[in-house]
Coordinates of C-alpha atoms in Angstrom, one line a residue:
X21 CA 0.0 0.0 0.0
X22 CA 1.2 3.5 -0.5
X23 CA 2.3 5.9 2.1
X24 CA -0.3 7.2 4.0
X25 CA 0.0 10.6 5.4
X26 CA -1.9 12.6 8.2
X27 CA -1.0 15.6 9.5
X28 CA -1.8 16.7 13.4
X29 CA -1.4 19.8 15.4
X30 CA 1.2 20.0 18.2
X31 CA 1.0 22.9 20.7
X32 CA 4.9 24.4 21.2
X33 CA 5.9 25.9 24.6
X34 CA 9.4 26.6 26.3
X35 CA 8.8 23.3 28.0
X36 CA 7.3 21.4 24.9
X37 CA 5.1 18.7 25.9
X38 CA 4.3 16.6 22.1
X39 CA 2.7 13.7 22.3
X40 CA 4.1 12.8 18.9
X41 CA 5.8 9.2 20.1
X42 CA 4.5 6.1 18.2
X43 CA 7.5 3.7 19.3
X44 CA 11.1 4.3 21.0
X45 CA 12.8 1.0 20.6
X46 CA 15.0 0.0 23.9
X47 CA 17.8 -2.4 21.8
X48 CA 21.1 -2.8 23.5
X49 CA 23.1 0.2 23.7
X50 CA 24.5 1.5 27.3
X51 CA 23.4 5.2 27.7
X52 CA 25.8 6.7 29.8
X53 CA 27.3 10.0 30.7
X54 CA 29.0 12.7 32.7
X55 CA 28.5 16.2 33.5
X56 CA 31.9 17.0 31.8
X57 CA 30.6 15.2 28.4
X58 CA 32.7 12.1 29.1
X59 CA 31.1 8.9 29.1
X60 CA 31.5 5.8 31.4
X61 CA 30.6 2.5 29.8
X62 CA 30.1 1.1 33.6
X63 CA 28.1 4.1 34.9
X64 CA 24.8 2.9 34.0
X65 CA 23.0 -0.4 33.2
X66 CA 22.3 -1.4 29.4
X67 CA 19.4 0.1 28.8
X68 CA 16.4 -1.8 29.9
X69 CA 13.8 -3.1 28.0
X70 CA 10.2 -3.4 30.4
X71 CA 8.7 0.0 31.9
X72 CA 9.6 -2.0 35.2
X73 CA 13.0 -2.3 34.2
X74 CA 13.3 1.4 32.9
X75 CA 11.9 2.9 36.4
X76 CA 14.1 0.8 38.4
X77 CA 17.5 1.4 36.5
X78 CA 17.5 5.3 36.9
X79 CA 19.0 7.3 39.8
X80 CA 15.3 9.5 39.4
X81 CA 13.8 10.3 42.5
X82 CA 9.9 8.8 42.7
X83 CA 7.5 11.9 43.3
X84 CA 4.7 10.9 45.0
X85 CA 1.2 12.9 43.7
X86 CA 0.5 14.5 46.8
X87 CA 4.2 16.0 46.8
X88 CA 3.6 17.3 43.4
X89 CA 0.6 18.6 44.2
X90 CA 2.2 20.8 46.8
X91 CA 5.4 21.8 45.0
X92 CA 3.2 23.1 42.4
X93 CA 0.2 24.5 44.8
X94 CA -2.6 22.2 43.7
X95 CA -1.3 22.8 40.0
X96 CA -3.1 25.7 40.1
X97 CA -3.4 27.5 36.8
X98 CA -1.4 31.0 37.6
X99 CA 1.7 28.3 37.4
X100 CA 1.3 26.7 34.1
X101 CA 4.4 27.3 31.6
X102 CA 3.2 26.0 28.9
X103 CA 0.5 23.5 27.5
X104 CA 0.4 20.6 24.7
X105 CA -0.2 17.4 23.1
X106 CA 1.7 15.5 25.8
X107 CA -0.7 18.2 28.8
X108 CA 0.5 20.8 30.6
X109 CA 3.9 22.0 32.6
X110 CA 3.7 23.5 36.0
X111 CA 5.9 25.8 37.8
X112 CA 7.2 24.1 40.7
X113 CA 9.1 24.4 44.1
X114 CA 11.4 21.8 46.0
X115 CA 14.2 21.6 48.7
X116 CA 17.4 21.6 46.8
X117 CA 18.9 18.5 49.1
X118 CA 15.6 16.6 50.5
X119 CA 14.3 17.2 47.2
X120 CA 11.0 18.0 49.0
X121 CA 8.3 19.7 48.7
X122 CA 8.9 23.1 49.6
X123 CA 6.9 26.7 50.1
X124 CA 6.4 28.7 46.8
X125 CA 9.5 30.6 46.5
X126 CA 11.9 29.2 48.2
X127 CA 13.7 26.2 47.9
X128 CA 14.5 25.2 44.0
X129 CA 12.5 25.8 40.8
X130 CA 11.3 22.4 38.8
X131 CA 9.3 22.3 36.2
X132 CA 6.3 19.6 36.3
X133 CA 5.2 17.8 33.4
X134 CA 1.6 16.5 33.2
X135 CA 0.2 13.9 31.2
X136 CA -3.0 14.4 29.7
X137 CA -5.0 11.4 30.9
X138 CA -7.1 11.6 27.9
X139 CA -3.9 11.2 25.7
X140 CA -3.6 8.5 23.5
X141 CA 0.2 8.4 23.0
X142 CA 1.6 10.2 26.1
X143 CA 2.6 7.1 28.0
X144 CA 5.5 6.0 25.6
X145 CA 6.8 9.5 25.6
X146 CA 6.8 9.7 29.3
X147 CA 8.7 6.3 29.6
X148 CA 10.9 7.3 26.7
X149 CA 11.7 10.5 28.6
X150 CA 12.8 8.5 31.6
X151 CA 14.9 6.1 29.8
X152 CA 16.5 8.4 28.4
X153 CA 17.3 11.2 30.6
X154 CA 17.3 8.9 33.6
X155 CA 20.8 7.7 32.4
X156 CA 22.3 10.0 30.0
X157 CA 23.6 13.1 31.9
X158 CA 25.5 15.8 29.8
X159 CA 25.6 20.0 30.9
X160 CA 23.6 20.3 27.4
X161 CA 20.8 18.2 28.4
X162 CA 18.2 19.4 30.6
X163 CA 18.3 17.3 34.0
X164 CA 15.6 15.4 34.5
X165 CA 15.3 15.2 38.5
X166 CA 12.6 12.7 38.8
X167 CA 9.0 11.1 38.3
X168 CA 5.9 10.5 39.2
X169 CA 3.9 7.2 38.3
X170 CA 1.0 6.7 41.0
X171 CA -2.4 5.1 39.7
X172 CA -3.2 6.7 36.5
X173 CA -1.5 9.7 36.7
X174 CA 1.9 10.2 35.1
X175 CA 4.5 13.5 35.6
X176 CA 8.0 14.2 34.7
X177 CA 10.1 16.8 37.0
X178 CA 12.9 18.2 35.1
X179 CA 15.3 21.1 36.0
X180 CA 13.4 24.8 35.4
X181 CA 14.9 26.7 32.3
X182 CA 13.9 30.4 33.5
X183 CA 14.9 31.6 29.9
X184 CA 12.3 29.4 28.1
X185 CA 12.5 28.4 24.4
X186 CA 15.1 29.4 21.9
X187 CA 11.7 29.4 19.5
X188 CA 10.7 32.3 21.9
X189 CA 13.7 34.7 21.5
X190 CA 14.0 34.0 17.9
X191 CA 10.1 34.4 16.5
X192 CA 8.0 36.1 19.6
X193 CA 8.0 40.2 19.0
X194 CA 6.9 42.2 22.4
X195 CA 8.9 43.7 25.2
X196 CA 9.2 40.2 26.8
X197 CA 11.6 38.8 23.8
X198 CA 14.5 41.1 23.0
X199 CA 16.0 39.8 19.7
X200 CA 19.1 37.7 20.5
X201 CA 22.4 38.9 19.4
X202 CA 24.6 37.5 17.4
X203 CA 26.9 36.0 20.0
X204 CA 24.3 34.9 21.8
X205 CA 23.1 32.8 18.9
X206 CA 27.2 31.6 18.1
X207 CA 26.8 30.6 22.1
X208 CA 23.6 28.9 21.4
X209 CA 24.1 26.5 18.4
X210 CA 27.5 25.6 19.8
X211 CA 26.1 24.0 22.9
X212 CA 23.1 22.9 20.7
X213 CA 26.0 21.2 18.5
X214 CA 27.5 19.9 22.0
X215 CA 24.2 18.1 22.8
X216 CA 24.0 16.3 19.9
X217 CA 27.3 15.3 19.3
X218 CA 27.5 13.7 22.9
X219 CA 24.1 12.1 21.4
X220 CA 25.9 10.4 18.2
X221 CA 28.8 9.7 20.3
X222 CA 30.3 6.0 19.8
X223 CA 29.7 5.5 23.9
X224 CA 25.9 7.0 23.6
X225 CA 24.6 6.0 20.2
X226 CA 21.3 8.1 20.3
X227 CA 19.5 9.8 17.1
X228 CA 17.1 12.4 18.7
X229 CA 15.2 13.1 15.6
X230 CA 13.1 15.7 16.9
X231 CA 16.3 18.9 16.9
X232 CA 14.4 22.3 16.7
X233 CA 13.9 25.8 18.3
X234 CA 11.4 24.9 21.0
X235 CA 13.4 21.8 22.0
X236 CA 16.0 23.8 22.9
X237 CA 16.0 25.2 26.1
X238 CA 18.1 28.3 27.8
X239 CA 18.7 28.5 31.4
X240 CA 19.6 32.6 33.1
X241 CA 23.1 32.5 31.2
X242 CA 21.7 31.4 27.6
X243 CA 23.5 28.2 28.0
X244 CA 21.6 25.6 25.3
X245 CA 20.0 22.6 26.9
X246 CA 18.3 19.9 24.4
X247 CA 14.7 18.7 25.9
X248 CA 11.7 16.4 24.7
X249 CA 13.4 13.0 24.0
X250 CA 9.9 11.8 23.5
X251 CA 11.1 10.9 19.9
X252 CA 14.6 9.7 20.8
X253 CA 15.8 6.5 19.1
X254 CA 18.6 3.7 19.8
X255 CA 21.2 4.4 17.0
X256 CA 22.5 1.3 14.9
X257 CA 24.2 -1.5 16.4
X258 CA 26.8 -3.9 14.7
X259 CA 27.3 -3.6 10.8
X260 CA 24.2 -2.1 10.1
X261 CA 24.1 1.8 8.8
X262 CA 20.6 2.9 9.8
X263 CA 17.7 2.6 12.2
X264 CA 14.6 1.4 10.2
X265 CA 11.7 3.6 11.4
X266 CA 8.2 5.0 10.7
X267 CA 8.7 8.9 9.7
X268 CA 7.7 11.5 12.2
X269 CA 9.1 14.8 13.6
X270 CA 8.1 18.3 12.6
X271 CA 7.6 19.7 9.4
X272 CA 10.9 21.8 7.9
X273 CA 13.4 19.8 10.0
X274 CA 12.9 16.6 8.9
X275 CA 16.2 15.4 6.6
X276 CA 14.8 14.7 2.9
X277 CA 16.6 10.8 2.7
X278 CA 14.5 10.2 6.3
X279 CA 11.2 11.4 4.8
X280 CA 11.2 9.4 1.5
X281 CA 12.7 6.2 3.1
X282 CA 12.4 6.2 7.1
X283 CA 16.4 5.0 7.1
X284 CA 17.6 7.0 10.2
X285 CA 21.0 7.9 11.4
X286 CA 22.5 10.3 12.9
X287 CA 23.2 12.6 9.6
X288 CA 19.3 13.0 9.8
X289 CA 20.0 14.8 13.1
X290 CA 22.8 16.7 11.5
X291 CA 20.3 18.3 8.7
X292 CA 17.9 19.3 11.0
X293 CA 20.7 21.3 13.2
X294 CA 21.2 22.9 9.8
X295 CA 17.8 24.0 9.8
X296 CA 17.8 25.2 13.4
X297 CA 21.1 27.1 12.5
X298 CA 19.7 28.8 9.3
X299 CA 16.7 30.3 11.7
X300 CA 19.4 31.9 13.9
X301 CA 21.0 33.2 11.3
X302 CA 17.9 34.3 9.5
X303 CA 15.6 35.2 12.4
X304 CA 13.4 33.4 9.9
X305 CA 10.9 29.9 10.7
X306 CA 11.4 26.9 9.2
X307 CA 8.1 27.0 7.3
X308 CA 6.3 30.2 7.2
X309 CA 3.0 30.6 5.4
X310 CA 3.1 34.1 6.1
X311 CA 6.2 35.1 3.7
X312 CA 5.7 36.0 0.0
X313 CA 5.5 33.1 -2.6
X314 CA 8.9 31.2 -2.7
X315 CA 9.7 31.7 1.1
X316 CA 7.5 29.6 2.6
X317 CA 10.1 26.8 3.1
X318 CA 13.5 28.4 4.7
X319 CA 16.0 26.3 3.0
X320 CA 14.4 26.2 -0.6
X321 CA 14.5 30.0 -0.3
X322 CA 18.1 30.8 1.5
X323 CA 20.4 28.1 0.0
X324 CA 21.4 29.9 -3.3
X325 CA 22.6 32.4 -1.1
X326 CA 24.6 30.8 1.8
X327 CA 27.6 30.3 -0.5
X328 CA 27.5 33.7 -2.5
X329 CA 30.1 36.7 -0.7
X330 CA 27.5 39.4 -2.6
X331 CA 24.1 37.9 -1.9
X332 CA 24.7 36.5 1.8
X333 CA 23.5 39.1 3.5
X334 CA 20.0 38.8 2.3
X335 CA 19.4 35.7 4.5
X336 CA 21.2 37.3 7.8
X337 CA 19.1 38.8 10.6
X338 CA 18.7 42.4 9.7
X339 CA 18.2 43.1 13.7
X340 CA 21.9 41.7 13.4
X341 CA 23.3 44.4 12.1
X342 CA 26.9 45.8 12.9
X343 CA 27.4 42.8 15.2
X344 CA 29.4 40.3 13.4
X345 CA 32.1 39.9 11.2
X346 CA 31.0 39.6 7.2
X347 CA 33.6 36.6 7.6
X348 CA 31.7 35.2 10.7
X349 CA 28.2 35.3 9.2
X350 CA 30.4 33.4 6.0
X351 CA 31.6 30.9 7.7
X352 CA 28.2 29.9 9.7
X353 CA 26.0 30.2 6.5
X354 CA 29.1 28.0 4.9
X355 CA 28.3 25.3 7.6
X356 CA 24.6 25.6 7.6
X357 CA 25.0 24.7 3.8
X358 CA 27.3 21.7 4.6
X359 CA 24.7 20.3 7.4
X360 CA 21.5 20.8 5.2
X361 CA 23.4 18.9 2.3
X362 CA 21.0 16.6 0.3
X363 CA 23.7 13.5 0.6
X364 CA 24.3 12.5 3.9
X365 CA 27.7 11.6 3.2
X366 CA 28.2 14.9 2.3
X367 CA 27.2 16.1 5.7
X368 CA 29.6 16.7 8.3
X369 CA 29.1 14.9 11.7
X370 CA 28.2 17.0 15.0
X371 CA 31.6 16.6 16.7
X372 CA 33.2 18.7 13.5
X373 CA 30.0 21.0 13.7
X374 CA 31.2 21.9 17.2
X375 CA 34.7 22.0 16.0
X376 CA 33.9 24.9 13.4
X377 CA 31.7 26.7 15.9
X378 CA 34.0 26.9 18.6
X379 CA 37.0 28.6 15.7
X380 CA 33.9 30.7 15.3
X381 CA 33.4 31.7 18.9
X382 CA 36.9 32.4 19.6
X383 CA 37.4 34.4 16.5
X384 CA 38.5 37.9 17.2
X385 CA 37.8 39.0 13.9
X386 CA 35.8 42.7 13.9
X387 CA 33.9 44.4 10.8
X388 CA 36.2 46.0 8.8
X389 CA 34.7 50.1 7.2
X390 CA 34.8 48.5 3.9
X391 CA 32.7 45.7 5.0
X392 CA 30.2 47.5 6.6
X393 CA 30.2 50.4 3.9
X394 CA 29.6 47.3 1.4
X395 CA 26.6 45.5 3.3
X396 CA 25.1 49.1 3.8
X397 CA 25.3 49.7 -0.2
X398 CA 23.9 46.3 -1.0
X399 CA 21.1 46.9 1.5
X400 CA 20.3 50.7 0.1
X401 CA 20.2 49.2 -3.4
X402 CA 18.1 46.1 -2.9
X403 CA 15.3 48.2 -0.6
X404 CA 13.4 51.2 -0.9
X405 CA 12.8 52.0 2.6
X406 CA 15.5 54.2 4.7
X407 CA 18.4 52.8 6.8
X408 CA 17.0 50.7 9.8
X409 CA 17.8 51.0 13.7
X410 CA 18.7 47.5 15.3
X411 CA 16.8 47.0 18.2
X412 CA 17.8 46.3 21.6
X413 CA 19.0 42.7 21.9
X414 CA 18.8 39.8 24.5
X415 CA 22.8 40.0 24.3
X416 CA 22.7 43.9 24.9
X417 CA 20.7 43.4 27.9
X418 CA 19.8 41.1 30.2
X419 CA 16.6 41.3 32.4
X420 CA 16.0 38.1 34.7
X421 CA 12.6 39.3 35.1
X422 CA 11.4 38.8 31.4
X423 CA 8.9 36.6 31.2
X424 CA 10.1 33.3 29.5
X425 CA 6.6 31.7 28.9
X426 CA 4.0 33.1 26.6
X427 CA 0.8 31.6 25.4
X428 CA 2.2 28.3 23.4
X429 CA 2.8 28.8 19.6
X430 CA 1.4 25.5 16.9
X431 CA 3.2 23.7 15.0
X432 CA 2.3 20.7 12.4
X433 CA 3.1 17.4 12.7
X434 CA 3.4 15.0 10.0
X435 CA 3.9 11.1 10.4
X436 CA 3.4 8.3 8.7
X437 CA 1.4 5.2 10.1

């Protein structure tokens, strides 16, 4: 029979709660990790095939309800961060030692994920989110402190990101979400890249399909934290190249080989960093309906430009401008082009992604008057409207108070049964 496709709607917040999983298989591999990115093959079990197995193999610490319930003050709805497919995410407070309950505002911050007891697929994300995060620890994953699994009711309790969702800082306008600057969003991507590459390491062996703006949290110093590993998938084992899999992710990341044939691998997660890097360099969505007839898809409209010295800058941020190098923004559209490669081979893998971004970060390289006197001509001759002033960015100032959590954006889903 021929592919069937359906497409579904999948709420987006700072803490995104999808309910997107159809399967997460459990084969073989030993997750393990440290907080310094090194991994210990005898620091955790293999990882465990029965839910029983998965609960009992973690270091997680077992919430009871009635503890939640207080943490989060009856779940009340003044504390929600976010809502979606997968239910809603609370605001929480525990003691940082007992890991206790503790009196709203003092103590430590969590975050609480719900599942939706309606939900028809939020079980297997929730158990795929403990396996997962219960044994891989890494400073650019978010920490997932603990669970709850008592009668029917099902919660997650995860370290609290007060800067929300890189989706947030990129695409949200307001007072609340200063445009991020560009070293901000070279800081960013390179401890995206970090996350991912400890992923595909040979020690880890995980493909987290599922790389994109609102999966990436920032905590109060913009450092990058990967979440949602509802979609996460063992990597291949022994002489085989790929992991066999029914399609699903989110529309504009998915790599083009994994949408025709469902053959995963890690180069899959490699195109969609691409993608994720084009919209910081851009300011631009993935898919957006809204921009004029040949936009709508980011990388069909930018790629002819990422390589050209004369036409780059009509992909870059214009709330960018003055703050990088012209051979800065050159070398990161040069290795957004190499990740969103149609061959996979072609691709390069995350740990030289980090490599080029860190040359990048430690660049001292400033705009040069001929530079910036060029970019300003091209700009005055391809627009009719006057010379623009750059906003205030998130890297200009930083205000701890700004809220982190608006109302949750949508975004579509397709997958194929």
């Amino acid at each position: 029979m021929g592919n069937c496709w359906t497409a579904r709607i999948k709420a987006e917040s700072p803490y995104h709660t999808g309910g997107n999983l159809k399967y997460v298989s459990n084969d073989g591999n030993v997750l393990s990790g440290s907080s310094s990115g090194k991994v210990s093959s005898n620091s955790v079990p293999p990882t465990p095939r029965s839910e029983g197995d998965i609960l009992q193999s973690t270091n997680l610490k077992s919430f009871s309800l009635s503890e939640l319930k207080t943490a989060t003050r009856n779940f009340r709805p003044d504390s929600v961060l976010g809502e979606g497919g997968f239910g809603s995410v609370f605001k929480g407070w525990i003691d940082e030692n007992a890991l206790t309950a503790s009196k709203p505002g003092t103590g430590t911050v969590i975050a609480v994920k719900r599942l939706n007891q309606e939900g028809f697929q939020g079980h297997r994300e929730w158990l795929a989110e403990v396996n997962y995060l219960g044994q891989l620890y890494h400073p650019n994953l978010v920490k997932l402190i603990g669970y709850c699994l008592e009668d029917e009711h099902r919660l997650l309790v995860y370290e609290f990101m007060p800067r929300g969702s890189l989706e947030n800082h990129l695409f949200r306008r307001g007072s609340y979400f200063q445009p991020l600057s560009w070293n901000l969003r070279m800081k960013v991507s390179l401890g995206a890249a970090k996350g991912l590459a400890f992923l595909h390491s040979a020690e880890t062996k995980v493909i987290y399909r599922d790389f994109k703006t609102s999966n990436i949290l920032l905590d109060s110093k913009y450092n990058a934290k990967l979440s949602d590993f509802g979609l996460a998938k063992d990597g291949p084992v022994g002489d085989k190249s790929h992991v066999s899999t029914r399609v699903m992710g989110t529309y504009g990341y998915a790599a083009p080989e994994y949408l025709a044939t469902g053959h995963l691998t890690a180069k899959s997660d490699v195109y969609s960093f691409g993608v994720v890097l084009l919209e910081m360099l851009s300011g631009r969505r993935a898919v957006d309906k809204n921009r004029p007839t040949g936009e709508h898809n980011l990388v069909e409209w930018a790629k002819p430009y990422l390589n050209s010295k004369r036409k780059i800058f009509r992909v870059l941020d214009t709330r960018l401008e003055g703050q990088y190098s012209l051979g800065g923004a050159q070398k990161a559209a040069n290795l957004a082009l190499q990740c969103l490669s149609s061959e996979p081979k072609f691709r390069p893998n995350m740990d030289e992604v980090v490599t080029v971004l860190e040359q990048l970060q430690e660049s001292k390289d400033t705009r040069t008057s001929t530079e910036k006197e060029k970019i300003l001509n091209d700009r005055k001759l391809s627009s009719s409207s006057g010379p623009k002033h750059r906003r205030r960015s998130a890297g200009d100032v930083c205000d701890g108070n700004a809220a982190s959590y608006p109302r949750p954006s949508a975004s579509p889903l397709y997958t194929q049964p």
